[in-house]
């Protein structure tokens, strides 16, 4: 007998019944667990401010008392221009202390926990339809460092048309970077 809850490949003529359980979380602070991490390569588009570089594709399970566990996808770019953002992530999961260097240990990322500010992102898909999703706005420093709680603001580079999910902001605004080379 086949277990219906077991994940498996579907056949062309199979019957399906599960529906999407996507929930848009309200802006706010949430605890999270890193569920998955995949090594990838970022290929910039013509307007990208970051050159080609390695990229960590992170899946966070965000824990919401009101809405249950929800998955949010987050990319980290391994480039000196975003080194402060990498530090903010590793500080947020408790693997880096402020002011101390850290050799990134990607093998210990899955299962790590932390707290982040989650925001609603509005965009248009390829068909011009307005859509929304959740994004990480910042990672919070763990409170157990006995230092004042501080947040590192995170702003991902714009997603280009040729990337995984092409998105265009609803309102075209000048791109603002909250980081300067050498700032972190």
mmCIF file with all atom_site columns, N, CA and C in Angstrom, residues 131-164:
data_model
loop_
_atom_site.group_PDB
_atom_site.id
_atom_site.type_symbol
_atom_site.label_atom_id
_atom_site.label_alt_id
_atom_site.label_comp_id
_atom_site.label_asym_id
_atom_site.label_entity_id
_atom_site.label_seq_id
_atom_site.pdbx_PDB_ins_code
_atom_site.Cartn_x
_atom_site.Cartn_y
_atom_site.Cartn_z
_atom_site.occupancy
_atom_site.B_iso_or_equiv
_atom_site.pdbx_formal_charge
_atom_site.auth_seq_id
_atom_site.auth_comp_id
_atom_site.auth_asym_id
_atom_site.auth_atom_id
_atom_site.pdbx_PDB_model_num
ATOM 1   N N  . UNK A 1 131 ? 1.691  41.569 -7.913  1.00 0.00 ? 131 UNK A N  1
ATOM 2   C CA . UNK A 1 131 ? 1.851  40.439 -6.995  1.00 0.00 ? 131 UNK A CA 1
ATOM 3   C C  . UNK A 1 131 ? 2.523  40.937 -5.725  1.00 0.00 ? 131 UNK A C  1
ATOM 4   N N  . UNK A 1 132 ? 2.468  40.099 -4.694  1.00 0.00 ? 132 UNK A N  1
ATOM 5   C CA . UNK A 1 132 ? 3.144  40.392 -3.439  1.00 0.00 ? 132 UNK A CA 1
ATOM 6   C C  . UNK A 1 132 ? 3.808  39.123 -2.928  1.00 0.00 ? 132 UNK A C  1
ATOM 7   N N  . UNK A 1 133 ? 4.925  39.322 -2.236  1.00 0.00 ? 133 UNK A N  1
ATOM 8   C CA . UNK A 1 133 ? 5.562  38.223 -1.534  1.00 0.00 ? 133 UNK A CA 1
ATOM 9   C C  . UNK A 1 133 ? 6.254  38.803 -0.306  1.00 0.00 ? 133 UNK A C  1
ATOM 10  N N  . UNK A 1 134 ? 6.794  37.946 0.505   1.00 0.00 ? 134 UNK A N  1
ATOM 11  C CA . UNK A 1 134 ? 7.534  38.396 1.682   1.00 0.00 ? 134 UNK A CA 1
ATOM 12  C C  . UNK A 1 134 ? 9.025  38.361 1.390   1.00 0.00 ? 134 UNK A C  1
ATOM 13  N N  . UNK A 1 135 ? 9.748  39.318 1.979   1.00 0.00 ? 135 UNK A N  1
ATOM 14  C CA . UNK A 1 135 ? 11.206 39.365 1.879   1.00 0.00 ? 135 UNK A CA 1
ATOM 15  C C  . UNK A 1 135 ? 11.791 39.710 3.240   1.00 0.00 ? 135 UNK A C  1
ATOM 16  N N  . UNK A 1 136 ? 13.043 39.297 3.426   1.00 0.00 ? 136 UNK A N  1
ATOM 17  C CA . UNK A 1 136 ? 13.772 39.687 4.635   1.00 0.00 ? 136 UNK A CA 1
ATOM 18  C C  . UNK A 1 136 ? 14.200 41.142 4.475   1.00 0.00 ? 136 UNK A C  1
ATOM 19  N N  . UNK A 1 137 ? 13.881 41.960 5.470   1.00 0.00 ? 137 UNK A N  1
ATOM 20  C CA . UNK A 1 137 ? 14.312 43.351 5.479   1.00 0.00 ? 137 UNK A CA 1
ATOM 21  C C  . UNK A 1 137 ? 15.617 43.486 6.242   1.00 0.00 ? 137 UNK A C  1
ATOM 22  N N  . UNK A 1 138 ? 15.735 42.744 7.363   1.00 0.00 ? 138 UNK A N  1
ATOM 23  C CA . UNK A 1 138 ? 16.969 42.759 8.154   1.00 0.00 ? 138 UNK A CA 1
ATOM 24  C C  . UNK A 1 138 ? 16.992 41.561 9.089   1.00 0.00 ? 138 UNK A C  1
ATOM 25  N N  . UNK A 1 139 ? 18.212 41.199 9.479   1.00 0.00 ? 139 UNK A N  1
ATOM 26  C CA . UNK A 1 139 ? 18.425 40.160 10.484  1.00 0.00 ? 139 UNK A CA 1
ATOM 27  C C  . UNK A 1 139 ? 18.803 40.847 11.782  1.00 0.00 ? 139 UNK A C  1
ATOM 28  N N  . UNK A 1 140 ? 18.250 40.354 12.889  1.00 0.00 ? 140 UNK A N  1
ATOM 29  C CA . UNK A 1 140 ? 18.569 40.926 14.192  1.00 0.00 ? 140 UNK A CA 1
ATOM 30  C C  . UNK A 1 140 ? 19.715 40.164 14.846  1.00 0.00 ? 140 UNK A C  1
ATOM 31  N N  . UNK A 1 141 ? 20.506 40.921 15.589  1.00 0.00 ? 141 UNK A N  1
ATOM 32  C CA . UNK A 1 141 ? 21.591 40.321 16.360  1.00 0.00 ? 141 UNK A CA 1
ATOM 33  C C  . UNK A 1 141 ? 20.983 39.563 17.539  1.00 0.00 ? 141 UNK A C  1
ATOM 34  N N  . UNK A 1 142 ? 21.469 38.347 17.809  1.00 0.00 ? 142 UNK A N  1
ATOM 35  C CA . UNK A 1 142 ? 20.950 37.613 18.970  1.00 0.00 ? 142 UNK A CA 1
ATOM 36  C C  . UNK A 1 142 ? 21.176 38.404 20.255  1.00 0.00 ? 142 UNK A C  1
ATOM 37  N N  . UNK A 1 143 ? 20.219 38.322 21.148  1.00 0.00 ? 143 UNK A N  1
ATOM 38  C CA . UNK A 1 143 ? 20.283 39.089 22.395  1.00 0.00 ? 143 UNK A CA 1
ATOM 39  C C  . UNK A 1 143 ? 21.331 38.540 23.360  1.00 0.00 ? 143 UNK A C  1
ATOM 40  N N  . UNK A 1 144 ? 21.759 37.295 23.173  1.00 0.00 ? 144 UNK A N  1
ATOM 41  C CA . UNK A 1 144 ? 22.679 36.680 24.134  1.00 0.00 ? 144 UNK A CA 1
ATOM 42  C C  . UNK A 1 144 ? 24.124 37.152 23.993  1.00 0.00 ? 144 UNK A C  1
ATOM 43  N N  . UNK A 1 145 ? 24.399 38.145 23.141  1.00 0.00 ? 145 UNK A N  1
ATOM 44  C CA . UNK A 1 145 ? 25.757 38.674 23.020  1.00 0.00 ? 145 UNK A CA 1
ATOM 45  C C  . UNK A 1 145 ? 26.037 39.760 24.048  1.00 0.00 ? 145 UNK A C  1
ATOM 46  N N  . UNK A 1 146 ? 25.020 40.116 24.861  1.00 0.00 ? 146 UNK A N  1
ATOM 47  C CA . UNK A 1 146 ? 25.157 41.158 25.882  1.00 0.00 ? 146 UNK A CA 1
ATOM 48  C C  . UNK A 1 146 ? 25.585 42.488 25.280  1.00 0.00 ? 146 UNK A C  1
ATOM 49  N N  . UNK A 1 147 ? 25.104 42.755 24.070  1.00 0.00 ? 147 UNK A N  1
ATOM 50  C CA . UNK A 1 147 ? 25.344 44.037 23.421  1.00 0.00 ? 147 UNK A CA 1
ATOM 51  C C  . UNK A 1 147 ? 23.979 44.618 23.058  1.00 0.00 ? 147 UNK A C  1
ATOM 52  N N  . UNK A 1 148 ? 23.896 45.934 22.820  1.00 0.00 ? 148 UNK A N  1
ATOM 53  C CA . UNK A 1 148 ? 22.611 46.517 22.429  1.00 0.00 ? 148 UNK A CA 1
ATOM 54  C C  . UNK A 1 148 ? 22.084 45.849 21.162  1.00 0.00 ? 148 UNK A C  1
ATOM 55  N N  . UNK A 1 149 ? 20.763 45.638 21.113  1.00 0.00 ? 149 UNK A N  1
ATOM 56  C CA . UNK A 1 149 ? 20.120 45.032 19.936  1.00 0.00 ? 149 UNK A CA 1
ATOM 57  C C  . UNK A 1 149 ? 20.257 45.984 18.755  1.00 0.00 ? 149 UNK A C  1
ATOM 58  N N  . UNK A 1 150 ? 20.855 45.512 17.679  1.00 0.00 ? 150 UNK A N  1
ATOM 59  C CA . UNK A 1 150 ? 20.989 46.326 16.483  1.00 0.00 ? 150 UNK A CA 1
ATOM 60  C C  . UNK A 1 150 ? 20.611 45.487 15.285  1.00 0.00 ? 150 UNK A C  1
ATOM 61  N N  . UNK A 1 151 ? 20.143 46.148 14.262  1.00 0.00 ? 151 UNK A N  1
ATOM 62  C CA . UNK A 1 151 ? 19.752 45.447 13.046  1.00 0.00 ? 151 UNK A CA 1
ATOM 63  C C  . UNK A 1 151 ? 20.614 45.933 11.895  1.00 0.00 ? 151 UNK A C  1
ATOM 64  N N  . UNK A 1 152 ? 20.940 45.032 11.000  1.00 0.00 ? 152 UNK A N  1
ATOM 65  C CA . UNK A 1 152 ? 21.625 45.383 9.770   1.00 0.00 ? 152 UNK A CA 1
ATOM 66  C C  . UNK A 1 152 ? 20.562 45.425 8.672   1.00 0.00 ? 152 UNK A C  1
ATOM 67  N N  . UNK A 1 153 ? 20.405 46.555 8.012   1.00 0.00 ? 153 UNK A N  1
ATOM 68  C CA . UNK A 1 153 ? 19.407 46.655 6.957   1.00 0.00 ? 153 UNK A CA 1
ATOM 69  C C  . UNK A 1 153 ? 19.894 45.881 5.739   1.00 0.00 ? 153 UNK A C  1
ATOM 70  N N  . UNK A 1 154 ? 18.994 45.120 5.154   1.00 0.00 ? 154 UNK A N  1
ATOM 71  C CA . UNK A 1 154 ? 19.338 44.321 3.987   1.00 0.00 ? 154 UNK A CA 1
ATOM 72  C C  . UNK A 1 154 ? 18.462 44.737 2.827   1.00 0.00 ? 154 UNK A C  1
ATOM 73  N N  . UNK A 1 155 ? 19.051 45.019 1.695   1.00 0.00 ? 155 UNK A N  1
ATOM 74  C CA . UNK A 1 155 ? 18.291 45.290 0.488   1.00 0.00 ? 155 UNK A CA 1
ATOM 75  C C  . UNK A 1 155 ? 18.921 44.485 -0.627  1.00 0.00 ? 155 UNK A C  1
ATOM 76  N N  . UNK A 1 156 ? 18.150 43.537 -1.151  1.00 0.00 ? 156 UNK A N  1
ATOM 77  C CA . UNK A 1 156 ? 18.699 42.697 -2.203  1.00 0.00 ? 156 UNK A CA 1
ATOM 78  C C  . UNK A 1 156 ? 18.812 43.490 -3.490  1.00 0.00 ? 156 UNK A C  1
ATOM 79  N N  . UNK A 1 157 ? 19.790 43.155 -4.315  1.00 0.00 ? 157 UNK A N  1
ATOM 80  C CA . UNK A 1 157 ? 19.874 43.786 -5.628  1.00 0.00 ? 157 UNK A CA 1
ATOM 81  C C  . UNK A 1 157 ? 18.611 43.457 -6.416  1.00 0.00 ? 157 UNK A C  1
ATOM 82  N N  . UNK A 1 158 ? 18.245 44.306 -7.375  1.00 0.00 ? 158 UNK A N  1
ATOM 83  C CA . UNK A 1 158 ? 17.023 44.033 -8.140  1.00 0.00 ? 158 UNK A CA 1
ATOM 84  C C  . UNK A 1 158 ? 17.134 42.700 -8.872  1.00 0.00 ? 158 UNK A C  1
ATOM 85  N N  . UNK A 1 159 ? 16.021 42.004 -8.940  1.00 0.00 ? 159 UNK A N  1
ATOM 86  C CA . UNK A 1 159 ? 15.975 40.726 -9.639  1.00 0.00 ? 159 UNK A CA 1
ATOM 87  C C  . UNK A 1 159 ? 15.859 41.020 -11.123 1.00 0.00 ? 159 UNK A C  1
ATOM 88  N N  . UNK A 1 160 ? 16.707 40.404 -11.910 1.00 0.00 ? 160 UNK A N  1
ATOM 89  C CA . UNK A 1 160 ? 16.750 40.669 -13.341 1.00 0.00 ? 160 UNK A CA 1
ATOM 90  C C  . UNK A 1 160 ? 15.799 39.742 -14.094 1.00 0.00 ? 160 UNK A C  1
ATOM 91  N N  . UNK A 1 161 ? 15.419 40.122 -15.304 1.00 0.00 ? 161 UNK A N  1
ATOM 92  C CA . UNK A 1 161 ? 14.468 39.362 -16.110 1.00 0.00 ? 161 UNK A CA 1
ATOM 93  C C  . UNK A 1 161 ? 14.895 37.917 -16.337 1.00 0.00 ? 161 UNK A C  1
ATOM 94  N N  . UNK A 1 162 ? 16.191 37.662 -16.527 1.00 0.00 ? 162 UNK A N  1
ATOM 95  C CA . UNK A 1 162 ? 16.637 36.322 -16.859 1.00 0.00 ? 162 UNK A CA 1
ATOM 96  C C  . UNK A 1 162 ? 16.827 35.445 -15.630 1.00 0.00 ? 162 UNK A C  1
ATOM 97  N N  . UNK A 1 163 ? 16.565 35.958 -14.424 1.00 0.00 ? 163 UNK A N  1
ATOM 98  C CA . UNK A 1 163 ? 16.747 35.147 -13.234 1.00 0.00 ? 163 UNK A CA 1
ATOM 99  C C  . UNK A 1 163 ? 15.527 34.286 -12.986 1.00 0.00 ? 163 UNK A C  1
ATOM 100 N N  . UNK A 1 164 ? 15.575 33.509 -11.902 1.00 0.00 ? 164 UNK A N  1
ATOM 101 C CA . UNK A 1 164 ? 14.581 32.500 -11.580 1.00 0.00 ? 164 UNK A CA 1
ATOM 102 C C  . UNK A 1 164 ? 13.161 33.048 -11.617 1.00 0.00 ? 164 UNK A C  1
#
